[in-house]
Tab-separated table of C-alpha atoms and ligand atoms in Angstrom:
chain	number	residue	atom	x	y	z
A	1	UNK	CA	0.000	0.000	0.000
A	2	UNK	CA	2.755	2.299	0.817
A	3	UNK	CA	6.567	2.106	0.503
A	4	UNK	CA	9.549	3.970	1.665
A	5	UNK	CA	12.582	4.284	-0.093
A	6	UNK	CA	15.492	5.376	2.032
A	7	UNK	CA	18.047	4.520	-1.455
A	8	UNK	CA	18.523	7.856	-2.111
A	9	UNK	CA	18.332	9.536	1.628
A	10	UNK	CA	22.283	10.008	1.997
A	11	UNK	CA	22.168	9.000	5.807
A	12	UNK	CA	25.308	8.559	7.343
A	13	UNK	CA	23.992	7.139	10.319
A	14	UNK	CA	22.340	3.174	10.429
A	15	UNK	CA	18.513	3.849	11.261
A	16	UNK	CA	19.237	1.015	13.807
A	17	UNK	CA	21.062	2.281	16.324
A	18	UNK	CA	17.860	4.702	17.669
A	19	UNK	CA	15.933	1.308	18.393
A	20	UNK	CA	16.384	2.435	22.166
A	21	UNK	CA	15.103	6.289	21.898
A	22	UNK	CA	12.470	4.676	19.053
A	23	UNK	CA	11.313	2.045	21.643
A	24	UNK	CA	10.852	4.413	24.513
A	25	UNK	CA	8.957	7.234	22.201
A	26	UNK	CA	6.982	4.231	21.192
A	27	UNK	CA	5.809	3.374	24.425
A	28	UNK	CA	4.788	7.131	24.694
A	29	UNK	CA	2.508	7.303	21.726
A	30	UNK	CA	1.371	3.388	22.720
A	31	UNK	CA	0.453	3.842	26.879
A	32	UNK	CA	-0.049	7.491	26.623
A	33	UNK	CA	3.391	8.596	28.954
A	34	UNK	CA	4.852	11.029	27.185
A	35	UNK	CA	4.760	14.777	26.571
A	36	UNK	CA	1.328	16.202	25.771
A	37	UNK	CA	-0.168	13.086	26.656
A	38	UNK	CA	-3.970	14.693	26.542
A	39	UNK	CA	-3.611	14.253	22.799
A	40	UNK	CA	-3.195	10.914	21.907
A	41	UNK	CA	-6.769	9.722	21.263
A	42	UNK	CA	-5.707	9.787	17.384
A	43	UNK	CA	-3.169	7.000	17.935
A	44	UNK	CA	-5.999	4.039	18.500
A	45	UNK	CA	-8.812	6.139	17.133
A	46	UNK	CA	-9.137	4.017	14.148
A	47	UNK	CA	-10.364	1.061	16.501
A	48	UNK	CA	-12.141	3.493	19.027
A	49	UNK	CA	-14.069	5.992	16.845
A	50	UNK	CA	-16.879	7.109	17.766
A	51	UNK	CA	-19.317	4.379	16.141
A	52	UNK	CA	-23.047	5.901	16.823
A	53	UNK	CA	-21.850	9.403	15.684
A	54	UNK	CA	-19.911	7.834	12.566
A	55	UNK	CA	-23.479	5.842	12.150
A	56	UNK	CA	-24.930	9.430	12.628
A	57	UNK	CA	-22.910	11.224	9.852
A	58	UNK	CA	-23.828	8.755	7.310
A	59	UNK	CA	-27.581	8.446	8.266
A	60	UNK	CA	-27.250	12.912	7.868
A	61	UNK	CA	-25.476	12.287	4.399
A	62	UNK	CA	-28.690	10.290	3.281
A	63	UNK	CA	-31.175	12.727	4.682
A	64	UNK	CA	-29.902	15.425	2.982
A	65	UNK	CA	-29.517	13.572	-0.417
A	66	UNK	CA	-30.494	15.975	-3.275
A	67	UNK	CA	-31.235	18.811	-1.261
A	68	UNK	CA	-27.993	20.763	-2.089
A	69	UNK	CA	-25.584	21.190	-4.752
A	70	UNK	CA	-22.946	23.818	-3.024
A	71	UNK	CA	-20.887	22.547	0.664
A	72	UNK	CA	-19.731	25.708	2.622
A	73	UNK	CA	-16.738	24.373	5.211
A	74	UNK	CA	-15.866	26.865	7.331
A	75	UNK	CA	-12.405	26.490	9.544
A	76	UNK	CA	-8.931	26.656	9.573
A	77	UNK	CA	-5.690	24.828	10.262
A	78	UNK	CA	-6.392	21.760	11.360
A	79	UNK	CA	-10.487	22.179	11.053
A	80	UNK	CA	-9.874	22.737	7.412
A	81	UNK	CA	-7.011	21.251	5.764
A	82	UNK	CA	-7.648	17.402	6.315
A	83	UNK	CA	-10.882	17.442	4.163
A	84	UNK	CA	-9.408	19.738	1.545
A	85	UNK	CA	-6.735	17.428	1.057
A	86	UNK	CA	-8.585	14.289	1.015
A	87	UNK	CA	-11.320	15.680	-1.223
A	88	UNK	CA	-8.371	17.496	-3.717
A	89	UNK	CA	-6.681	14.310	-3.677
A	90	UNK	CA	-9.156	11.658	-4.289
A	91	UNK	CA	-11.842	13.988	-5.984
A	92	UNK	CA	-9.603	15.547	-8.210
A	93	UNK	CA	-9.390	19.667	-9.175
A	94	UNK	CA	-12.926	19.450	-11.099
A	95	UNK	CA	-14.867	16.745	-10.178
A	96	UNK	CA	-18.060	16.137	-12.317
A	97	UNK	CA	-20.123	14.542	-9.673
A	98	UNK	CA	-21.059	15.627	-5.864
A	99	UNK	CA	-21.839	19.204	-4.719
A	100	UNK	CA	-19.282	22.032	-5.215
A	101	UNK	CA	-17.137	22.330	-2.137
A	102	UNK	CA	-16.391	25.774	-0.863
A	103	UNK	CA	-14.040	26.371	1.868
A	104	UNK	CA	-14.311	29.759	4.035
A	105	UNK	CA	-13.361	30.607	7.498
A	106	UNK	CA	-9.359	30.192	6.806
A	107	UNK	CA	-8.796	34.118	6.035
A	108	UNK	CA	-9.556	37.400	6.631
A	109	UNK	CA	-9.928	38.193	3.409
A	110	UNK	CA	-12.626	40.598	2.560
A	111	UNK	CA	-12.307	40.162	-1.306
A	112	UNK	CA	-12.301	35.885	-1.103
A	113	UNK	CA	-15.587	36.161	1.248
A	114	UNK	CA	-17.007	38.673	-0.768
A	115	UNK	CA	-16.168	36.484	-3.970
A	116	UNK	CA	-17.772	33.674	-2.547
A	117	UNK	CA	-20.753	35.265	-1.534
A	118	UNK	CA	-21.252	36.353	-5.128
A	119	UNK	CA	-20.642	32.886	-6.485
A	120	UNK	CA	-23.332	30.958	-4.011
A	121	UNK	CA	-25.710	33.716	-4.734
A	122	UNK	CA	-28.024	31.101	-6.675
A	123	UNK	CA	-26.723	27.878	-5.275
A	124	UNK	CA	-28.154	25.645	-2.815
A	125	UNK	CA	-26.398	25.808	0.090
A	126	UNK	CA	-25.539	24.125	3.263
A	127	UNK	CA	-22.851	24.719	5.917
A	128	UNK	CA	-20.371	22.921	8.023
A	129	UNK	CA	-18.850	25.016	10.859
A	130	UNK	CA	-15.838	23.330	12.177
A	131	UNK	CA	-13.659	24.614	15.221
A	132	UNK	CA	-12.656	22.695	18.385
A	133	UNK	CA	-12.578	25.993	20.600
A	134	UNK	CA	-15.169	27.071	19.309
A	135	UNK	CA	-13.737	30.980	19.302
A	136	UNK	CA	-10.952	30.988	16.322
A	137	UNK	CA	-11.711	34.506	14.889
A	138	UNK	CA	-11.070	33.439	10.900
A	139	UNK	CA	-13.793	31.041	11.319
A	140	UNK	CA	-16.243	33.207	13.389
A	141	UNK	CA	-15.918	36.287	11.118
A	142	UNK	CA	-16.663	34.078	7.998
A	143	UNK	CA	-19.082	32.209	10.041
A	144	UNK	CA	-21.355	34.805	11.340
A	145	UNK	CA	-21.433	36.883	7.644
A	146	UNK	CA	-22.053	33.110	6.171
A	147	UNK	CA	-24.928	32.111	8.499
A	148	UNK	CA	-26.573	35.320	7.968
A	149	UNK	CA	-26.615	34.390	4.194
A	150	UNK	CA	-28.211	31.269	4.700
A	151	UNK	CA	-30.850	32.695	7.207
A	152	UNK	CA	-31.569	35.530	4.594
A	153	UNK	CA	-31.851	33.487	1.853
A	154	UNK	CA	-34.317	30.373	3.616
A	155	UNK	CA	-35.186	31.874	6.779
A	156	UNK	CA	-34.083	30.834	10.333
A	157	UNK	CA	-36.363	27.570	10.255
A	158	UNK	CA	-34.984	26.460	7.306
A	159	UNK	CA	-31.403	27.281	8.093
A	160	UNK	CA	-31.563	24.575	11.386
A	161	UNK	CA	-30.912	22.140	8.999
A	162	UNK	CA	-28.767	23.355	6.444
A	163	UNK	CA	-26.083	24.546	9.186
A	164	UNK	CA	-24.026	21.793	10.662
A	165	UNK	CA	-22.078	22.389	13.417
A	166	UNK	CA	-18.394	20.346	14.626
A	167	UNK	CA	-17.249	21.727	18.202
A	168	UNK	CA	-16.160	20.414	21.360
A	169	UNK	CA	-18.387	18.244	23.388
A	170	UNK	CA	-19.511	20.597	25.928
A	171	UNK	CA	-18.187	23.885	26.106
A	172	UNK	CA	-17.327	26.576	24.027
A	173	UNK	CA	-18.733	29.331	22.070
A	174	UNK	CA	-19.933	27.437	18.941
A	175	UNK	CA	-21.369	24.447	21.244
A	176	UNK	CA	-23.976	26.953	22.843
A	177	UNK	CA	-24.146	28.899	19.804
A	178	UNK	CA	-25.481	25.360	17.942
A	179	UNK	CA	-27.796	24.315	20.644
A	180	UNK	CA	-29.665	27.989	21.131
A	181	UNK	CA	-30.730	27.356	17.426
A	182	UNK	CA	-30.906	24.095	17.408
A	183	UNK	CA	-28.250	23.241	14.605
A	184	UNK	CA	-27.168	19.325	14.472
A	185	UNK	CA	-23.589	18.816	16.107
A	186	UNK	CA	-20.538	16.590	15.885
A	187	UNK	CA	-17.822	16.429	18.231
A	188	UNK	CA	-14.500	17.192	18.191
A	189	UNK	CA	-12.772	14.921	20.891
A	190	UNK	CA	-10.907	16.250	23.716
A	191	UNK	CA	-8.151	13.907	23.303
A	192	UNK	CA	-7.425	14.537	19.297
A	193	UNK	CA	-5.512	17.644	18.655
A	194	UNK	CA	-6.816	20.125	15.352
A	195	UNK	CA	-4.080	18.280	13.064
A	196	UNK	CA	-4.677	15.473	13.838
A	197	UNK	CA	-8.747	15.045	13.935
A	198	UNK	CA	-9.184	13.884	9.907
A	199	UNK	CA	-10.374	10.948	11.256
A	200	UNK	CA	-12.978	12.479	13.217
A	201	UNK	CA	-15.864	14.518	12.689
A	202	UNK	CA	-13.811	17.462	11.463
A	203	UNK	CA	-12.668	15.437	8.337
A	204	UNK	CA	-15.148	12.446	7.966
A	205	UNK	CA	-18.659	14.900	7.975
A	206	UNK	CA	-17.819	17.550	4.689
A	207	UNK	CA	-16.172	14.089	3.043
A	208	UNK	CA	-19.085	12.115	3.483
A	209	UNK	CA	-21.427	15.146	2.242
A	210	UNK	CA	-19.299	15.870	-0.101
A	211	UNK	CA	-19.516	12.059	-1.431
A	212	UNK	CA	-16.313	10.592	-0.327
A	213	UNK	CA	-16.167	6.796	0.908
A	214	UNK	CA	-15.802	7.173	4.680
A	215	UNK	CA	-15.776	3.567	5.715
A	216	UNK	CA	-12.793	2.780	2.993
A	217	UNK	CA	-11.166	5.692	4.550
A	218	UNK	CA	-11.256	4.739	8.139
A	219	UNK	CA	-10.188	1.264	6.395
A	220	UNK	CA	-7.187	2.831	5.506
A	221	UNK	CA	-6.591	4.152	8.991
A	222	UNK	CA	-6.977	0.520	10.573
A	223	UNK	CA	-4.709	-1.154	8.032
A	224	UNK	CA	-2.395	1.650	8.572
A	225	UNK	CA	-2.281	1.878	12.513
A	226	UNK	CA	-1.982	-2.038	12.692
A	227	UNK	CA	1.474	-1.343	10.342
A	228	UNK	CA	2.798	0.995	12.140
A	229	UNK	CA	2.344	0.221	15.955
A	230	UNK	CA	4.781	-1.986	15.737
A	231	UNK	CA	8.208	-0.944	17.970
A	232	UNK	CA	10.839	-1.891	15.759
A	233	UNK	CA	12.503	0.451	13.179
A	234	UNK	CA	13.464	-2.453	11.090
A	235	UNK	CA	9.729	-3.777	10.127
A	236	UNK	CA	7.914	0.005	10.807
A	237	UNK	CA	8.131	2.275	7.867
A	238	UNK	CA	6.651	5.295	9.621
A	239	UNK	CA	9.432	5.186	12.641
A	240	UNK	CA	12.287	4.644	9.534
A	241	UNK	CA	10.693	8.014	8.121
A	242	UNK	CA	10.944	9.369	11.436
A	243	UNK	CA	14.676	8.310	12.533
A	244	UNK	CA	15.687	9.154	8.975
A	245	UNK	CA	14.463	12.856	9.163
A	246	UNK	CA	16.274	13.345	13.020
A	247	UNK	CA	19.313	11.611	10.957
A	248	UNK	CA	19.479	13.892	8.237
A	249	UNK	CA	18.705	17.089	10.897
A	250	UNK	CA	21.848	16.487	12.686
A	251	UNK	CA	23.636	16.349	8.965
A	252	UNK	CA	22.617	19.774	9.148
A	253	UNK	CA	19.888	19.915	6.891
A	254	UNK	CA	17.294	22.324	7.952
A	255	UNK	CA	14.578	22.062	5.605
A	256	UNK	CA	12.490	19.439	3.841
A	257	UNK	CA	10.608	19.605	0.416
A	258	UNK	CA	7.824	17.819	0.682
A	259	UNK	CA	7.120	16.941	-3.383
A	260	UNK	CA	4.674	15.832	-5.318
A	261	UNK	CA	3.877	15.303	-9.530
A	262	UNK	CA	0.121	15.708	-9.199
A	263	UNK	CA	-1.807	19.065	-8.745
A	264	UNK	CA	-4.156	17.136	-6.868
A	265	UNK	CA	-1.969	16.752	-3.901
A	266	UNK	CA	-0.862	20.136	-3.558
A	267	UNK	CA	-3.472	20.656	-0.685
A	268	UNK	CA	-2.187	17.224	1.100
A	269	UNK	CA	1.625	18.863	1.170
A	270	UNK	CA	-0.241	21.910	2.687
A	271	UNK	CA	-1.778	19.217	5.713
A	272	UNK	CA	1.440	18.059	5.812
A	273	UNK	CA	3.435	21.194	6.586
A	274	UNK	CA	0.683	22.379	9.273
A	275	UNK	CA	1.162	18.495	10.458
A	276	UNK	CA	4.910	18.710	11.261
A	277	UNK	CA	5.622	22.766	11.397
A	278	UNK	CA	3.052	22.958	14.281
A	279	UNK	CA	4.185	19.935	15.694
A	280	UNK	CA	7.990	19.961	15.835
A	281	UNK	CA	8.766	23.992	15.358
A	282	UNK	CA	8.976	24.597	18.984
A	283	UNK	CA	12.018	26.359	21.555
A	284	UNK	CA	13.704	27.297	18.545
A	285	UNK	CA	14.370	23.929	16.475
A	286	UNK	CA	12.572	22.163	13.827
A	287	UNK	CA	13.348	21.402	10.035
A	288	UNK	CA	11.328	23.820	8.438
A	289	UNK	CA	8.820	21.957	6.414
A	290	UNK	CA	8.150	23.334	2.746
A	291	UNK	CA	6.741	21.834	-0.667
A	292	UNK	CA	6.711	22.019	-4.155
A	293	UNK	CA	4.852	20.527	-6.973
A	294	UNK	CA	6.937	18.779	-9.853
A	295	UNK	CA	7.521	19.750	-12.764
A	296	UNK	CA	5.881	22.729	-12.471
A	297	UNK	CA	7.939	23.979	-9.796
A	298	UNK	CA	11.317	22.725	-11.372
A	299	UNK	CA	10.714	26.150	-13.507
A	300	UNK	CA	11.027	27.988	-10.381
A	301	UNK	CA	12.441	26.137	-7.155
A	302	UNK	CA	14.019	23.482	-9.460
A	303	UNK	CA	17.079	26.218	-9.599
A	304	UNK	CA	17.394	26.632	-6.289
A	305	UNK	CA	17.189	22.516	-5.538
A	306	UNK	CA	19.789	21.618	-7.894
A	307	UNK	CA	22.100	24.447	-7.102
A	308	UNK	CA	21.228	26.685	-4.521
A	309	UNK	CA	22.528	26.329	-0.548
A	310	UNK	CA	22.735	23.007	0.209
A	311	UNK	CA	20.214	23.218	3.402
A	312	UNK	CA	16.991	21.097	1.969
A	313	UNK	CA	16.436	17.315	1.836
A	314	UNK	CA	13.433	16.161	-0.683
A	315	UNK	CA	10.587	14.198	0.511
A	316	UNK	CA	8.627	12.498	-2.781
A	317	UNK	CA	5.264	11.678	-2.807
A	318	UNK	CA	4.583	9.658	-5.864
A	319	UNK	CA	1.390	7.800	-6.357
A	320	UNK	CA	1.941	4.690	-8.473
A	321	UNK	CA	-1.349	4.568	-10.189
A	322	UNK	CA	-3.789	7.666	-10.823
A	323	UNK	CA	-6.342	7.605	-12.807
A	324	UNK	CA	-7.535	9.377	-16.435
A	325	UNK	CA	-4.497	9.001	-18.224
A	326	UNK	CA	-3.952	10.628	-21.650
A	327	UNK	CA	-2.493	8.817	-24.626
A	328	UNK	CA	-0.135	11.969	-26.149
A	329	UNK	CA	-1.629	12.436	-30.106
A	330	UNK	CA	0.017	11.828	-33.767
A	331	UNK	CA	0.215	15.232	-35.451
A	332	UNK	CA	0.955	14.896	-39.196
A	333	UNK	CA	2.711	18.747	-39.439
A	334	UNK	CA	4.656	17.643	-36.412
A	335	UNK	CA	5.468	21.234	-36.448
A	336	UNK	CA	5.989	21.305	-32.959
A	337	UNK	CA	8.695	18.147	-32.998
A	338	UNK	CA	7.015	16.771	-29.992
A	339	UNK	CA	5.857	13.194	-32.626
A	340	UNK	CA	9.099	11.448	-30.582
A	341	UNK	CA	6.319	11.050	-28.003
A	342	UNK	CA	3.572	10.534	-30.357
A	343	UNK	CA	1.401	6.880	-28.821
A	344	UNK	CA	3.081	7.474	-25.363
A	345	UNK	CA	1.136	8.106	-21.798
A	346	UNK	CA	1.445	11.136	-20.179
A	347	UNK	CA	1.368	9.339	-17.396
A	348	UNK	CA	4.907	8.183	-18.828
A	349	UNK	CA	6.301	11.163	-19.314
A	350	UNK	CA	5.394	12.384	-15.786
A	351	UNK	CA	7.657	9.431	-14.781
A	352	UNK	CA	10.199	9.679	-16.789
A	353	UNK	CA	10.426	13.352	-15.568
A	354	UNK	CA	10.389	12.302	-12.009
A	355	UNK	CA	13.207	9.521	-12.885
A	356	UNK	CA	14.994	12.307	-14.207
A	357	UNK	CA	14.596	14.961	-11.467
A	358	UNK	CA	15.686	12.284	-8.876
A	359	UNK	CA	18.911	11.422	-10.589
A	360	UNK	CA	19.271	15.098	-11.376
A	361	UNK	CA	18.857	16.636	-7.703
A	362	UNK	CA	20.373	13.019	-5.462
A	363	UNK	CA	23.331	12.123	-7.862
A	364	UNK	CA	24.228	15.551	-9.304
A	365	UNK	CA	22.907	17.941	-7.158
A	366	UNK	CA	23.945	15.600	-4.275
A	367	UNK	CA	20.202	16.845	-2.335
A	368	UNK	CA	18.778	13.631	0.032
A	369	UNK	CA	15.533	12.139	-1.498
A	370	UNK	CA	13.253	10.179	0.606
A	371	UNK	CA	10.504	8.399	-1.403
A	372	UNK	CA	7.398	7.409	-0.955
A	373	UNK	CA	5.107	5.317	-2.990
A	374	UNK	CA	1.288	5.354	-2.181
A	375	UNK	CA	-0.759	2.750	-4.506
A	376	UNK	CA	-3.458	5.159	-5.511
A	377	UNK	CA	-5.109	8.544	-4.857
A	378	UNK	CA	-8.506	6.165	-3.182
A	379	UNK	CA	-9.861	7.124	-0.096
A	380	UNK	CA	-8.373	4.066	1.588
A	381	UNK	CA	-4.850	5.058	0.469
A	382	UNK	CA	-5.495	9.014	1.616
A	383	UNK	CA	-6.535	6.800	5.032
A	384	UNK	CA	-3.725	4.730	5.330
A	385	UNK	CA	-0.967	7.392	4.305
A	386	UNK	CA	-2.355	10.013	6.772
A	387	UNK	CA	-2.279	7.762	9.568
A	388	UNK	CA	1.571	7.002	8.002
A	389	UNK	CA	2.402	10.415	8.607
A	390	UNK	CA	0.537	11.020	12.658
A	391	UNK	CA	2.263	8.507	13.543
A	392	UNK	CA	6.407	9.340	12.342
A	393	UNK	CA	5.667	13.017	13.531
A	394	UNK	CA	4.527	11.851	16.781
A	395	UNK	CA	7.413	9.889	16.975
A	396	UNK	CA	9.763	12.233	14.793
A	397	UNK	CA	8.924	15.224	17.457
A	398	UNK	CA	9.744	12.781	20.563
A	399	UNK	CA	12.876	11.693	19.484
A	400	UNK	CA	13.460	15.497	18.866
A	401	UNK	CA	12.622	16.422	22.349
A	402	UNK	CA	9.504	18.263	21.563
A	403	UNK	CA	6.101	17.904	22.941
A	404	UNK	CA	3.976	17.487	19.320
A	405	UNK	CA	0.782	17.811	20.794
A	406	UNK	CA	1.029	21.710	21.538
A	407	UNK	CA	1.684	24.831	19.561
A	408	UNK	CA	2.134	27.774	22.182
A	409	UNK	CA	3.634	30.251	19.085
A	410	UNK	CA	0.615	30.301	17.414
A	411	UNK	CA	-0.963	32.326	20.400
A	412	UNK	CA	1.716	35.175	20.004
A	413	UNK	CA	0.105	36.912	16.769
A	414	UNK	CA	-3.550	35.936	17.966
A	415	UNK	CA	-2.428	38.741	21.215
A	416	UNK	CA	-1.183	40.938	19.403
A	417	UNK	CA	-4.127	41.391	17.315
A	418	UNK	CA	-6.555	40.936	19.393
A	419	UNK	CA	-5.010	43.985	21.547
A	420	UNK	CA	-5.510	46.369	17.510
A	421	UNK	CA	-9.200	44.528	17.229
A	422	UNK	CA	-10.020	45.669	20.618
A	423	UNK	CA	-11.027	42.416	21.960
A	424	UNK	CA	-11.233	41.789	25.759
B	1	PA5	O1	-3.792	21.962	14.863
B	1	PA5	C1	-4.371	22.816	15.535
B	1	PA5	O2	-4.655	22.626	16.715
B	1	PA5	C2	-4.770	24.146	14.927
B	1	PA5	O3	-4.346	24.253	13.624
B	1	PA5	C3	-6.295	24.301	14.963
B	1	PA5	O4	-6.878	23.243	14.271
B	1	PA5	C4	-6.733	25.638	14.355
B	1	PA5	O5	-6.120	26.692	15.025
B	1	PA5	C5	-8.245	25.796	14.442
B	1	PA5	O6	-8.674	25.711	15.766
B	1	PA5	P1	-10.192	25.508	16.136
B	1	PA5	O7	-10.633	24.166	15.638
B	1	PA5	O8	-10.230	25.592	17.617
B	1	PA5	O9	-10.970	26.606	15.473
């Protein structure tokens, strides 16, 4: 299902000899000992989700068959970037079937909300509001101007059913907000940090509305957590991905370039940077996590890979078989010389690109590539890989020294402006 490739990594250190830190970080993650303990529910959570509320979403999914084309999901960080991933990555860029997803509440950006309140003017709308306190101000500015839509448009009867709300089980803003006006809710668990909840609520609900296959995807989870609970390096691919990224930090590489070929998965490298950046970028260390999408981005980063300051590492992201592929056409002028690829895939020349690039940037340009190799873009795979990468930044971020399970920076800017809004 998925396969790491350490070939090209350039470690100069055997993964092996971290079996003792691995095996005590293990035991962290596995009997809930270590730092930021309060935030482990994700690391069984395929087994003990929720099963009457995952009944519940699905039984909601049917009742509200046909009676909207347009999904408003409205959060930020890890409320938001889960289901944009999966849905970008298995749906595709322009999917022909399902509702239009819209996401809002992750800016403050006047002309994107006012944008998107032009474009759902004459749609059929419902809305998902998704935050675990329940106060983040990019989701309750959007929220509040978006819920006042919906109760102009069908009236504040109607509007109790086409408003869905995701919050914390018993407090919080949003949780009193929904039950005043009587708004269905889902939970966000206490013990399942925001980057880590896809599994929950916060990811399965707008997937399943938005026509994704939830129980293949919490498939995926299972098959994946079973994989990778196990304590040694040697037969765990997630704690090799782990050790190999600590390795290659004390080689003195400071950032990694998360990769992919597909357009698709541009939003999944985004999950994955707010997954280790708000995880492991604590007291001053961290590898910086950054992306880029091949080939487009060889005509602009490419320069820099092969050439520039030697501080990156490249992590690859290749999916072995996606779907729709193109067979390139004859063309009798051939005035554009491009016949020498006349009768081939594109899907081919992707490859051979990628071949290319990795010989290109590991042999000549002497950059580390890690690779790995997902089966397919199907919402068991997206399953299965997420859980892949909760688990080696869990254990990544222990053998680092860093609690994963907080993020105390983030507060710093949220003071600041709060003190220029004039909020208590
Ligand atoms: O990972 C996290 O904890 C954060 O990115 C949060 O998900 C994000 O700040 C949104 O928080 P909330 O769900 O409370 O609105």
């Amino acid at each position: 299902m998925l396969k790491l490739d350490l070939t090209n990594a350039k470690l100069k250190e055997d993964l092996s000899t971290y079996q003792t830190k691995v095996s005590e970080a293990h035991r962290w993650l596995e009997d809930k000992t270590g730092a930021g303990n309060d935030f482990v529910g994700w690391v069984k959570w395929p087994v003990n989700y929720d099963k009457e509320e995952f009944d519940r979403i699905l039984k909601l999914k049917e009742k509200l068959k046909g009676k909207y084309d347009c999904l408003l999901v409205c959060g930020i960080g890890g409320s938001y970037l889960g289901a944009r991933a999966a849905l970008e990555m298995i749906r595709g860029l322009y999917p022909t079937d399902g509702p239009e997803v819209i996401f809002v509440g992750n800016t403050f950006s006047n002309n994107y909300i006012s944008q998107v309140l032009k474009h759902i003017e004459n749609k059929n709308v419902i809305l998902n509001v998704i935050s675990k306190s329940g106060t983040t101000t990019e989701t309750s500015v959007a929220f509040r101007i978006f819920k006042q839509f919906i109760e102009k448009k069908y009236g504040e009867e109607e509007a109790k059913w086409r408003i869905i709300a995701t919050t914390d089980a018993h407090k919080g803003t949003l949780k009193s907000l929904a039950d005043k006006k009587g708004y269905e809710e889902f939970v966000v668990p206490d013990d399942v940090g925001g980057r880590f909840s896809v599994f929950t609520a916060v990811g399965l609900l707008p997937l399943a509305l938005a026509g994704v296959d939830i129980k293949e995807l919490m498939k995926g989870s299972l098959d994946a957590m079973n994989a990778y609970s196990i304590e040694s390096i040697e037969e765990n691919d997630a704690y090799k991905y782990a050790v190999a990224r600590r390795i290659l930090d004390k080689q003195g590489y400071t950032a990694e370039m998360f990769v992919t070929y597909e357009l698709q998965l541009t939003m999944i490298a985004e999950w994955w940077k707010q997954l280790f950046g708000e995880s492991e970028g604590k007291g001053g260390n961290g590898i910086l996590p950054t992306s880029a999408c091949f080939s487009t981005d060889l005509h602009s980063l490419g320069q820099f890979v092969q050439d520039g300051r030697k501080v990156l590492y490249e992590t690859l992201l290749l999916i072995d078989e996606m779907p729709n592929d193109i067979v390139f056409p004859d063309d009798d002028e051939n005035l554009d010389n491009m016949n020498y690829l006349t009768g081939k895939n594109v899907s081919w020349v992707n490859k051979m690109a990628q071949q290319g690039t990795l010989s290109a940037h590991a042999d000549d340009g002497n950059v580390p590539n890690i690779e790995i190799h997902l089966k397919d873009n199907s919402a068991y795979s997206f399953g299965y890989m997420i859980y892949f990468f909760m688990r080696a930044c869990g254990m990544t971020c222990y053998l680092a020294g860093v609690n994963p399970f907080n993020q105390p920076g983030v507060e710093v800017y949220k003071k600041k402006m709060f003190k220029l809004l004039g909020k208590e």
